[in-house]
Amino acid sequence: MADRARLLLDELMGKDRDSIHKITEEYSFNNTNICKYNLVSFCPFNILKNTKACSNTCKYTNHEEYYVSLYNKNGEKYRKKYEMEMLNLLKEFIFNMEIRKSKNQDILDEKNVNNYKSYESSNKSNNQTINVENVCDLKERISIAEKKMSEVLVNVKNLFMVNKVSEAYECLLFLDKIKFDSEKLYEKLDSNEQRKNLSVCEICGALINMKGIQSRLNNHFNGRMHKGFVKIRNVLADLLIKYESN
């Protein structure tokens, strides 16, 4: 029975049907939906997903690692084609990153800070815009506010001593308002000081505060975008040496 079935399959599909299927499987990495960037090394769209550096999605839909092993084993004749495709894509990512880096550098190089409107805060969690004000003016206003708070506090104590509770309470309310305004001035001053310490990351083009809290620096250097561009630059350098060094 089994022999008759085998003979029938031989007539329908040929005696080499198994080897044809094997060859098809070995070169399945060449299917149109398989990510060729992932075969070469990695898919930039995946490693930069949900970052400012990547607003598009990969044109390939299948990124399974299974096809990478098939490519490494049987993909020699496709290697240059796929690597050149990867090379051109990485160049595009670096080109766009350099534009973003240049824009951020222009922000930092703005000479007239009083006319400079705003820049995006490096603290993403706050999602706030920092207005640049004259630092000397801020410090003077803070000094005046602190002096006023001291005067009001003395006045409150004197009013309590003569049992003028209602007047003292009104002074306390006024003191709270001065404290609130003073805190706002300190926030603006901190924002200006933060701007002075900002620099552009040479790897990914983002604005970073190099004198900021170490944990925030660690978050940047270990972040998806920074690590992604480290990988992009390394692979691009290898491909440039391989194909454009001569």
Coordinates of N, CA and C in Angstrom, one line a residue:
M1 N 0.8 -1.2 0.0 CA 0.0 0.0 0.0 C 0.9 1.3 0.0
A2 N 1.9 1.2 0.9 CA 2.8 2.4 0.9 C 3.6 2.5 -0.3
D3 N 4.0 1.4 -1.0 CA 4.7 1.5 -2.2 C 3.8 2.1 -3.3
R4 N 2.6 1.7 -3.4 CA 1.7 2.2 -4.4 C 1.5 3.7 -4.2
A5 N 1.4 4.2 -3.0 CA 1.2 5.6 -2.7 C 2.5 6.4 -3.1
R6 N 3.6 5.8 -2.9 CA 4.9 6.4 -3.2 C 5.0 6.6 -4.7
L7 N 4.6 5.5 -5.5 CA 4.7 5.5 -6.9 C 3.7 6.6 -7.5
L8 N 2.6 6.7 -6.8 CA 1.6 7.7 -7.3 C 2.1 9.1 -7.1
L9 N 2.8 9.4 -6.0 CA 3.4 10.7 -5.7 C 4.5 10.9 -6.7
D10 N 5.3 9.9 -7.0 CA 6.4 10.0 -8.0 C 5.9 10.5 -9.3
E11 N 4.7 9.9 -9.7 CA 4.1 10.3 -11.0 C 3.6 11.7 -11.0
L12 N 3.0 12.1 -9.8 CA 2.4 13.4 -9.8 C 3.4 14.6 -9.5
M13 N 4.4 14.3 -8.7 CA 5.3 15.4 -8.2 C 6.8 15.1 -8.6
G14 N 7.1 14.0 -9.1 CA 8.4 13.7 -9.5 C 9.2 13.0 -8.4
K15 N 10.2 12.2 -8.7 CA 11.0 11.5 -7.7 C 11.8 12.4 -6.8
D16 N 12.1 13.6 -7.3 CA 13.0 14.5 -6.5 C 12.1 15.5 -5.7
R17 N 10.9 15.2 -5.5 CA 10.0 16.1 -4.8 C 10.5 16.5 -3.4
D18 N 11.1 15.6 -2.7 CA 11.6 15.9 -1.3 C 12.8 16.8 -1.4
S19 N 13.6 16.6 -2.3 CA 14.8 17.5 -2.4 C 14.4 18.9 -2.9
I20 N 13.4 19.0 -3.7 CA 12.9 20.3 -4.1 C 12.3 21.1 -2.9
H21 N 11.5 20.3 -2.1 CA 11.0 20.9 -0.9 C 12.1 21.4 0.0
K22 N 13.1 20.6 0.1 CA 14.3 21.0 1.0 C 14.9 22.2 0.5
I23 N 15.2 22.3 -0.8 CA 15.8 23.5 -1.4 C 15.0 24.7 -1.1
T24 N 13.6 24.6 -1.3 CA 12.7 25.7 -1.1 C 12.8 26.2 0.3
E25 N 12.9 25.2 1.3 CA 12.9 25.6 2.7 C 14.2 26.3 3.0
E26 N 15.3 25.8 2.4 CA 16.7 26.3 2.7 C 16.8 27.8 2.3
Y27 N 16.0 28.2 1.2 CA 16.1 29.5 0.7 C 14.8 30.3 1.0
S28 N 14.1 29.9 2.0 CA 12.8 30.6 2.3 C 13.1 32.0 2.9
F29 N 14.3 32.3 3.3 CA 14.7 33.6 3.9 C 14.6 34.7 2.8
N30 N 14.5 34.2 1.5 CA 14.4 35.2 0.4 C 13.0 35.6 0.1
N31 N 12.0 35.1 0.9 CA 10.6 35.4 0.7 C 10.5 37.0 0.9
T32 N 9.5 37.5 0.2 CA 9.4 39.0 0.2 C 9.0 39.6 1.5
N33 N 8.4 38.8 2.4 CA 8.0 39.4 3.7 C 9.1 39.2 4.8
I34 N 10.2 38.5 4.5 CA 11.2 38.3 5.5 C 12.1 39.5 5.6
C35 N 12.4 40.0 6.8 CA 13.2 41.3 6.9 C 14.6 41.0 6.6
K36 N 15.1 41.7 5.5 CA 16.4 41.5 5.1 C 17.4 42.2 6.0
Y37 N 17.0 43.3 6.7 CA 17.9 44.0 7.6 C 18.2 43.1 8.8
N38 N 17.2 42.3 9.2 CA 17.4 41.4 10.3 C 18.3 40.3 10.0
L39 N 18.3 39.9 8.7 CA 19.1 38.8 8.2 C 20.6 39.3 8.3
V40 N 20.8 40.5 7.9 CA 22.2 41.0 7.9 C 22.7 41.2 9.3
S41 N 21.9 41.8 10.2 CA 22.3 42.1 11.5 C 21.2 42.4 12.5
F42 N 20.4 43.4 12.2 CA 19.2 43.8 13.0 C 18.3 44.7 12.2
C43 N 17.1 44.8 12.7 CA 16.2 45.7 12.0 C 16.2 47.1 12.7
P44 N 16.6 48.2 12.1 CA 16.7 49.5 12.8 C 15.3 50.0 13.2
F45 N 14.3 49.6 12.5 CA 12.9 50.0 12.8 C 12.5 49.4 14.1
N46 N 12.9 48.2 14.4 CA 12.6 47.5 15.6 C 13.3 48.1 16.8
I47 N 14.6 48.3 16.7 CA 15.4 48.8 17.8 C 15.2 50.2 18.2
L48 N 14.6 51.0 17.2 CA 14.3 52.4 17.5 C 12.8 52.6 17.6
K49 N 12.1 51.6 17.7 CA 10.6 51.7 17.8 C 10.2 52.6 19.0
N50 N 9.2 53.4 18.8 CA 8.7 54.3 19.9 C 9.7 55.4 20.3
T51 N 10.7 55.7 19.5 CA 11.6 56.8 19.8 C 11.4 58.0 18.8
K52 N 12.0 59.1 19.1 CA 11.9 60.3 18.2 C 12.6 60.0 16.9
A53 N 13.5 59.1 16.9 CA 14.3 58.8 15.7 C 13.6 57.9 14.7
C54 N 12.5 57.4 15.0 CA 11.8 56.5 14.1 C 10.3 56.6 14.2
S55 N 9.7 57.1 13.1 CA 8.3 57.3 13.0 C 7.6 56.3 12.0
N56 N 8.4 55.6 11.3 CA 7.9 54.6 10.3 C 8.1 53.2 10.8
T57 N 7.5 52.3 10.1 CA 7.6 50.9 10.4 C 8.3 50.2 9.3
C58 N 8.9 49.0 9.6 CA 9.6 48.3 8.6 C 8.7 47.8 7.5
K59 N 9.2 47.8 6.2 CA 8.4 47.3 5.1 C 8.3 45.8 5.1
Y60 N 9.2 45.2 5.8 CA 9.1 43.7 6.0 C 8.3 43.4 7.2
T61 N 7.5 42.3 7.1 CA 6.6 42.0 8.2 C 7.1 40.8 9.1
N62 N 8.0 40.0 8.6 CA 8.4 38.9 9.3 C 9.9 39.1 9.8
H63 N 10.1 39.0 11.1 CA 11.4 39.2 11.7 C 11.8 38.0 12.6
E64 N 11.3 36.8 12.2 CA 11.7 35.6 13.0 C 13.1 35.3 12.9
E65 N 13.7 34.9 14.0 CA 15.2 34.6 14.0 C 15.5 33.3 13.3
Y66 N 14.4 32.5 13.1 CA 14.6 31.2 12.4 C 15.2 31.4 11.0
Y67 N 14.8 32.5 10.3 CA 15.4 32.7 9.0 C 16.8 33.2 9.0
V68 N 17.2 33.8 10.1 CA 18.6 34.2 10.2 C 19.6 33.0 10.1
S69 N 19.2 31.9 10.7 CA 20.1 30.8 10.7 C 20.1 30.2 9.3
L70 N 19.0 30.2 8.6 CA 19.0 29.7 7.2 C 19.8 30.6 6.3
Y71 N 19.7 31.9 6.5 CA 20.5 32.9 5.7 C 22.0 32.7 6.0
N72 N 22.4 32.6 7.2 CA 23.8 32.4 7.5 C 24.4 31.1 6.9
K73 N 23.5 30.1 6.7 CA 23.9 28.8 6.2 C 23.9 28.8 4.6
N74 N 22.9 29.5 4.0 CA 22.7 29.3 2.6 C 22.6 30.6 1.8
G75 N 22.9 31.8 2.5 CA 22.6 33.0 1.8 C 23.8 33.8 1.2
E76 N 24.9 33.1 0.9 CA 26.1 33.7 0.5 C 25.8 34.5 -0.8
K77 N 25.1 34.0 -1.8 CA 24.9 34.7 -3.0 C 23.9 35.9 -2.9
Y78 N 23.2 36.0 -1.8 CA 22.4 37.1 -1.5 C 23.0 38.1 -0.6
R79 N 24.2 37.8 -0.1 CA 24.7 38.6 1.0 C 25.0 40.1 0.6
K80 N 25.6 40.3 -0.6 CA 26.0 41.6 -1.0 C 24.7 42.4 -1.2
K81 N 23.7 41.8 -1.8 CA 22.4 42.5 -2.1 C 21.8 43.0 -0.8
Y82 N 21.7 42.1 0.2 CA 21.0 42.5 1.4 C 21.9 43.5 2.2
E83 N 23.2 43.3 2.2 CA 24.0 44.2 3.0 C 24.0 45.6 2.3
M84 N 24.0 45.7 1.0 CA 23.9 47.0 0.4 C 22.5 47.7 0.7
E85 N 21.5 46.9 0.8 CA 20.2 47.5 1.2 C 20.3 48.0 2.7
M86 N 20.9 47.2 3.5 CA 21.1 47.6 4.9 C 22.0 48.9 5.0
L87 N 23.0 48.9 4.2 CA 23.9 50.1 4.2 C 23.2 51.4 3.8
N88 N 22.4 51.3 2.8 CA 21.6 52.5 2.4 C 20.6 52.9 3.5
L89 N 20.0 52.0 4.1 CA 19.0 52.3 5.1 C 19.7 53.0 6.3
L90 N 20.8 52.4 6.8 CA 21.6 53.0 7.9 C 22.1 54.4 7.6
K91 N 22.5 54.6 6.4 CA 22.9 56.0 6.0 C 21.7 56.9 6.2
E92 N 20.6 56.5 5.8 CA 19.4 57.4 5.9 C 19.1 57.7 7.4
F93 N 19.2 56.7 8.2 CA 19.0 56.9 9.6 C 20.0 57.9 10.2
I94 N 21.2 57.8 9.8 CA 22.3 58.7 10.3 C 22.1 60.1 9.8
F95 N 21.7 60.2 8.5 CA 21.4 61.5 7.9 C 20.3 62.2 8.6
N96 N 19.2 61.5 8.9 CA 18.1 62.2 9.7 C 18.5 62.5 11.1
M97 N 19.4 61.7 11.7 CA 19.8 62.0 13.0 C 20.7 63.2 13.0
E98 N 21.6 63.4 12.0 CA 22.4 64.5 11.9 C 21.6 65.8 11.8
I99 N 20.5 65.8 11.1 CA 19.7 66.9 10.9 C 19.1 67.3 12.3
R100 N 18.6 66.3 13.0 CA 18.1 66.5 14.4 C 19.2 67.1 15.3
K101 N 20.4 66.5 15.2 CA 21.5 67.0 16.0 C 21.8 68.4 15.7
S102 N 21.8 68.8 14.5 CA 22.1 70.2 14.0 C 21.1 71.1 14.6
K103 N 19.8 70.7 14.6 CA 18.7 71.6 15.1 C 18.9 71.8 16.6
N104 N 19.2 70.7 17.3 CA 19.4 70.9 18.7 C 20.6 71.7 19.1
Q105 N 21.7 71.6 18.2 CA 22.8 72.4 18.5 C 22.5 73.9 18.2
D106 N 21.7 74.2 17.2 CA 21.3 75.6 17.0 C 20.6 76.1 18.2
I107 N 19.8 75.3 18.8 CA 19.1 75.8 20.1 C 20.1 76.2 21.1
L108 N 21.1 75.4 21.3 CA 22.1 75.7 22.3 C 23.0 76.8 22.0
D109 N 23.2 77.1 20.7 CA 24.0 78.1 20.2 C 23.3 79.5 20.1
E110 N 22.1 79.5 20.4 CA 21.3 80.7 20.4 C 21.9 81.8 21.3
K111 N 22.4 82.9 20.7 CA 23.1 83.9 21.5 C 22.2 84.8 22.3
N112 N 21.1 85.2 21.8 CA 20.2 86.1 22.5 C 19.2 85.4 23.3
V113 N 19.5 85.0 24.5 CA 18.6 84.1 25.2 C 17.3 84.8 25.6
N114 N 17.3 86.1 25.6 CA 16.0 86.8 26.0 C 15.0 86.8 24.8
N115 N 15.5 86.6 23.6 CA 14.6 86.5 22.5 C 14.3 85.0 22.1
Y116 N 15.0 84.1 22.8 CA 14.8 82.7 22.6 C 13.5 82.3 23.3
K117 N 12.6 81.7 22.6 CA 11.3 81.4 23.1 C 11.2 80.2 24.1
S118 N 11.6 79.1 23.6 CA 11.5 77.9 24.4 C 12.2 76.7 23.8
Y119 N 12.5 75.8 24.6 CA 13.0 74.5 24.1 C 12.5 73.4 24.9
E120 N 12.5 72.2 24.3 CA 11.9 71.0 25.0 C 12.7 70.6 26.2
S121 N 12.0 70.4 27.3 CA 12.7 70.0 28.5 C 13.3 68.5 28.3
S122 N 14.5 68.3 28.8 CA 15.1 67.0 28.8 C 14.4 66.0 29.7
N123 N 13.6 66.6 30.6 CA 12.8 65.7 31.5 C 11.5 65.4 30.9
K124 N 11.4 64.2 30.2 CA 10.2 63.9 29.4 C 9.0 63.7 30.3
S125 N 9.2 63.2 31.5 CA 8.1 62.9 32.4 C 7.2 64.2 32.7
N126 N 7.9 65.4 32.7 CA 7.1 66.6 33.0 C 6.4 67.1 31.8
N127 N 6.9 66.8 30.5 CA 6.3 67.3 29.3 C 6.1 68.9 29.4
Q128 N 7.1 69.6 29.9 CA 6.8 71.0 30.0 C 7.8 71.8 29.1
T129 N 7.5 73.1 28.8 CA 8.4 73.9 28.1 C 9.0 75.0 29.0
I130 N 10.3 75.2 28.9 CA 11.0 76.1 29.8 C 11.2 77.4 29.1
N131 N 10.7 78.5 29.8 CA 10.9 79.8 29.2 C 12.2 80.4 29.8
V132 N 13.1 80.9 28.9 CA 14.3 81.4 29.3 C 14.2 82.9 29.8
E133 N 14.6 83.2 31.0 CA 14.6 84.5 31.5 C 16.0 85.0 31.9
N134 N 16.1 86.3 32.1 CA 17.4 86.8 32.6 C 17.7 86.3 34.0
V135 N 18.9 85.6 34.1 CA 19.2 85.0 35.4 C 19.4 86.0 36.5
C136 N 20.1 87.1 36.2 CA 20.3 88.2 37.2 C 19.0 88.7 37.7
D137 N 18.0 88.9 36.8 CA 16.7 89.4 37.2 C 16.0 88.4 38.1
L138 N 16.1 87.2 37.8 CA 15.5 86.1 38.7 C 16.1 86.1 40.0
K139 N 17.4 86.2 40.1 CA 18.1 86.2 41.4 C 17.7 87.4 42.2
E140 N 17.6 88.5 41.6 CA 17.2 89.8 42.3 C 15.8 89.6 42.9
R141 N 14.9 89.1 42.0 CA 13.5 88.9 42.5 C 13.4 87.9 43.6
I142 N 14.2 86.9 43.6 CA 14.3 85.9 44.7 C 14.8 86.6 46.0
S143 N 15.8 87.4 45.8 CA 16.4 88.1 47.0 C 15.3 89.0 47.6
I144 N 14.6 89.7 46.8 CA 13.5 90.6 47.3 C 12.4 89.8 48.0
A145 N 12.1 88.7 47.4 CA 11.0 87.8 48.0 C 11.4 87.3 49.4
E146 N 12.7 86.8 49.4 CA 13.2 86.3 50.7 C 13.3 87.4 51.8
K147 N 13.7 88.6 51.4 CA 13.7 89.7 52.4 C 12.3 90.0 52.9
K148 N 11.4 90.0 51.9 CA 10.0 90.3 52.3 C 9.4 89.2 53.2
M149 N 9.8 87.9 53.0 CA 9.3 86.9 53.8 C 9.8 87.0 55.2
S150 N 11.0 87.5 55.4 CA 11.6 87.7 56.7 C 10.9 88.8 57.4
E151 N 10.6 89.8 56.7 CA 9.9 91.0 57.3 C 8.5 90.6 57.8
V152 N 7.8 89.8 56.9 CA 6.4 89.4 57.2 C 6.4 88.5 58.4
L153 N 7.4 87.6 58.5 CA 7.5 86.6 59.6 C 7.7 87.3 60.9
V154 N 8.5 88.3 60.9 CA 8.7 89.1 62.1 C 7.4 89.8 62.5
N155 N 6.7 90.3 61.5 CA 5.5 91.0 61.8 C 4.4 90.1 62.4
V156 N 4.4 88.8 61.9 CA 3.5 87.8 62.4 C 3.7 87.6 63.9
K157 N 5.0 87.4 64.2 CA 5.4 87.1 65.6 C 4.9 88.3 66.5
N158 N 5.2 89.5 66.0 CA 4.8 90.7 66.8 C 3.3 90.8 67.0
L159 N 2.5 90.4 66.0 CA 1.1 90.5 66.1 C 0.5 89.5 67.1
F160 N 1.2 88.3 67.0 CA 0.7 87.2 68.0 C 1.0 87.6 69.4
M161 N 2.1 88.3 69.6 CA 2.6 88.7 71.0 C 1.6 89.7 71.6
V162 N 0.9 90.5 70.7 CA 0.0 91.5 71.2 C -1.5 91.0 71.0
N163 N -1.6 89.7 70.7 CA -2.9 89.0 70.7 C -3.7 89.5 69.5
K164 N -3.1 90.0 68.4 CA -3.9 90.4 67.2 C -3.9 89.2 66.3
V165 N -4.7 88.2 66.6 CA -4.7 86.9 65.9 C -5.2 87.1 64.4
S166 N -6.3 87.9 64.2 CA -6.8 88.0 62.9 C -5.8 88.7 61.9
E167 N -5.2 89.7 62.5 CA -4.2 90.4 61.6 C -3.0 89.5 61.3
A168 N -2.6 88.7 62.4 CA -1.5 87.7 62.2 C -1.9 86.7 61.1
Y169 N -3.1 86.2 61.2 CA -3.6 85.2 60.2 C -3.5 85.8 58.8
E170 N -3.9 87.0 58.6 CA -3.8 87.6 57.3 C -2.4 87.7 56.8
C171 N -1.5 88.0 57.7 CA -0.1 88.1 57.4 C 0.5 86.7 57.0
L172 N 0.0 85.7 57.6 CA 0.4 84.3 57.3 C -0.1 83.9 55.9
L173 N -1.3 84.3 55.5 CA -1.8 84.1 54.2 C -0.9 84.8 53.1
F174 N -0.5 86.0 53.5 CA 0.3 86.8 52.6 C 1.7 86.1 52.5
L175 N 2.2 85.6 53.6 CA 3.5 84.9 53.6 C 3.4 83.7 52.7
D176 N 2.3 82.9 52.8 CA 2.2 81.8 51.9 C 2.3 82.1 50.4
K177 N 1.6 83.3 50.1 CA 1.7 83.7 48.7 C 3.1 84.1 48.3
I178 N 3.8 84.7 49.2 CA 5.2 85.1 48.8 C 6.0 83.8 48.7
K179 N 5.8 82.8 49.5 CA 6.6 81.6 49.4 C 6.3 80.9 48.1
F180 N 5.0 80.9 47.7 CA 4.6 80.2 46.5 C 5.3 80.9 45.3
D181 N 5.3 82.3 45.3 CA 5.9 83.0 44.2 C 7.4 82.8 44.2
S182 N 8.0 82.7 45.3 CA 9.4 82.5 45.4 C 9.8 81.1 44.9
E183 N 9.0 80.1 45.2 CA 9.3 78.7 44.6 C 9.2 78.7 43.1
K184 N 8.3 79.5 42.6 CA 8.2 79.6 41.1 C 9.4 80.2 40.5
L185 N 9.9 81.2 41.2 CA 11.1 81.9 40.7 C 12.3 80.9 40.8
Y186 N 12.4 80.1 41.8 CA 13.5 79.2 41.9 C 13.4 78.1 40.8
E187 N 12.2 77.7 40.5 CA 12.0 76.8 39.4 C 12.5 77.3 38.1
K188 N 12.2 78.6 37.8 CA 12.7 79.2 36.6 C 14.2 79.4 36.6
L189 N 14.7 79.7 37.7 CA 16.2 79.8 37.8 C 16.9 78.5 37.6
D190 N 16.3 77.4 38.2 CA 16.8 76.1 37.9 C 16.8 75.7 36.4
S191 N 15.7 76.1 35.8 CA 15.5 75.8 34.4 C 16.6 76.5 33.5
N192 N 16.9 77.7 33.9 CA 18.0 78.4 33.2 C 19.3 77.8 33.4
E193 N 19.6 77.4 34.7 CA 20.8 76.7 35.0 C 20.9 75.4 34.2
Q194 N 19.8 74.7 34.1 CA 19.8 73.4 33.4 C 20.1 73.6 32.0
R195 N 19.6 74.7 31.4 CA 19.9 74.9 30.0 C 21.4 75.2 29.7
K196 N 22.0 75.8 30.7 CA 23.5 76.1 30.5 C 24.3 74.8 30.4
N197 N 23.8 73.7 31.1 CA 24.5 72.5 31.1 C 24.1 71.5 30.0
L198 N 23.1 71.9 29.2 CA 22.7 71.0 28.1 C 23.8 70.9 27.0
S199 N 23.8 69.7 26.5 CA 24.7 69.5 25.3 C 24.0 68.5 24.4
V200 N 24.5 68.4 23.2 CA 24.0 67.5 22.2 C 24.8 66.2 22.2
C201 N 24.1 65.1 22.4 CA 24.7 63.8 22.3 C 25.3 63.5 20.9
E202 N 26.5 63.2 20.8 CA 27.2 63.0 19.6 C 26.7 61.7 18.9
I203 N 26.2 60.8 19.7 CA 25.8 59.5 19.2 C 24.4 59.5 18.6
C204 N 23.5 60.0 19.4 CA 22.1 60.0 18.9 C 21.4 61.3 18.6
G205 N 22.1 62.4 19.0 CA 21.6 63.8 18.7 C 20.7 64.4 19.7
A206 N 20.4 63.7 20.8 CA 19.5 64.2 21.8 C 20.1 65.2 22.6
L207 N 19.2 66.1 23.2 CA 19.7 67.0 24.2 C 19.8 66.3 25.6
I208 N 21.0 66.5 26.2 CA 21.2 65.9 27.5 C 21.9 66.8 28.4
N209 N 21.6 66.7 29.7 CA 22.3 67.5 30.7 C 23.4 66.7 31.3
M210 N 24.6 67.1 30.9 CA 25.8 66.3 31.3 C 26.2 66.5 32.8
K211 N 25.6 67.6 33.4 CA 25.9 67.8 34.8 C 24.6 67.5 35.6
G212 N 23.7 66.8 35.0 CA 22.5 66.5 35.7 C 22.6 65.3 36.6
I213 N 21.5 64.8 37.1 CA 21.5 63.6 38.0 C 22.0 62.4 37.3
Q214 N 22.9 61.7 37.9 CA 23.5 60.5 37.3 C 22.5 59.5 36.8
S215 N 21.4 59.3 37.5 CA 20.4 58.3 37.1 C 19.8 58.7 35.8
R216 N 19.6 60.0 35.6 CA 19.0 60.5 34.3 C 20.0 60.3 33.2
L217 N 21.3 60.5 33.4 CA 22.3 60.2 32.4 C 22.4 58.7 32.1
N218 N 22.3 57.9 33.1 CA 22.3 56.5 32.9 C 21.0 56.1 32.0
N219 N 19.9 56.7 32.3 CA 18.7 56.4 31.6 C 18.9 56.7 30.1
H220 N 19.6 57.8 29.8 CA 19.9 58.2 28.4 C 20.8 57.2 27.8
F221 N 21.9 57.0 28.4 CA 22.9 56.1 27.7 C 22.4 54.7 27.6
N222 N 21.5 54.3 28.5 CA 21.0 52.9 28.4 C 19.6 52.9 27.7
G223 N 19.2 54.0 27.2 CA 17.9 54.1 26.5 C 17.9 53.5 25.1
R224 N 16.7 53.3 24.6 CA 16.5 52.6 23.3 C 17.2 53.4 22.2
M225 N 17.0 54.7 22.2 CA 17.5 55.5 21.1 C 19.0 55.6 21.1
H226 N 19.6 55.8 22.2 CA 21.1 55.9 22.3 C 21.8 54.6 21.9
K227 N 21.3 53.5 22.6 CA 21.9 52.2 22.3 C 21.6 51.8 20.9
G228 N 20.5 52.2 20.3 CA 20.1 51.9 19.0 C 21.1 52.5 18.0
F229 N 21.5 53.8 18.2 CA 22.4 54.5 17.3 C 23.8 54.0 17.5
V230 N 24.2 53.5 18.7 CA 25.5 52.9 18.9 C 25.6 51.7 17.9
K231 N 24.5 50.9 17.9 CA 24.5 49.7 17.1 C 24.5 50.1 15.6
I232 N 23.7 51.1 15.3 CA 23.6 51.5 13.9 C 25.0 52.0 13.4
R233 N 25.7 52.8 14.2 CA 27.0 53.3 13.8 C 28.0 52.2 13.6
N234 N 28.0 51.3 14.5 CA 29.0 50.2 14.5 C 28.8 49.3 13.2
V235 N 27.6 48.9 12.9 CA 27.3 48.1 11.7 C 27.5 48.9 10.5
L236 N 27.1 50.2 10.5 CA 27.4 51.0 9.3 C 28.9 51.2 9.0
A237 N 29.7 51.3 10.1 CA 31.1 51.5 9.9 C 31.7 50.2 9.2
D238 N 31.2 49.0 9.7 CA 31.7 47.8 9.1 C 31.3 47.7 7.6
L239 N 30.1 48.0 7.3 CA 29.6 47.9 5.9 C 30.3 49.0 5.0
L240 N 30.6 50.1 5.5 CA 31.3 51.1 4.7 C 32.7 50.7 4.4
I241 N 33.4 50.1 5.4 CA 34.7 49.5 5.2 C 34.7 48.4 4.1
K242 N 33.6 47.6 4.2 CA 33.5 46.5 3.3 C 33.2 46.9 1.8
Y243 N 32.4 47.9 1.7 CA 31.9 48.2 0.3 C 32.4 49.6 -0.2
E244 N 32.8 50.5 0.6 CA 33.1 51.8 0.1 C 34.5 52.3 0.5
S245 N 35.3 51.4 1.0 CA 36.7 51.8 1.5 C 37.6 52.1 0.3
N246 N 37.3 51.5 -0.8 CA 38.2 51.7 -2.0 C 37.8 52.9 -2.8

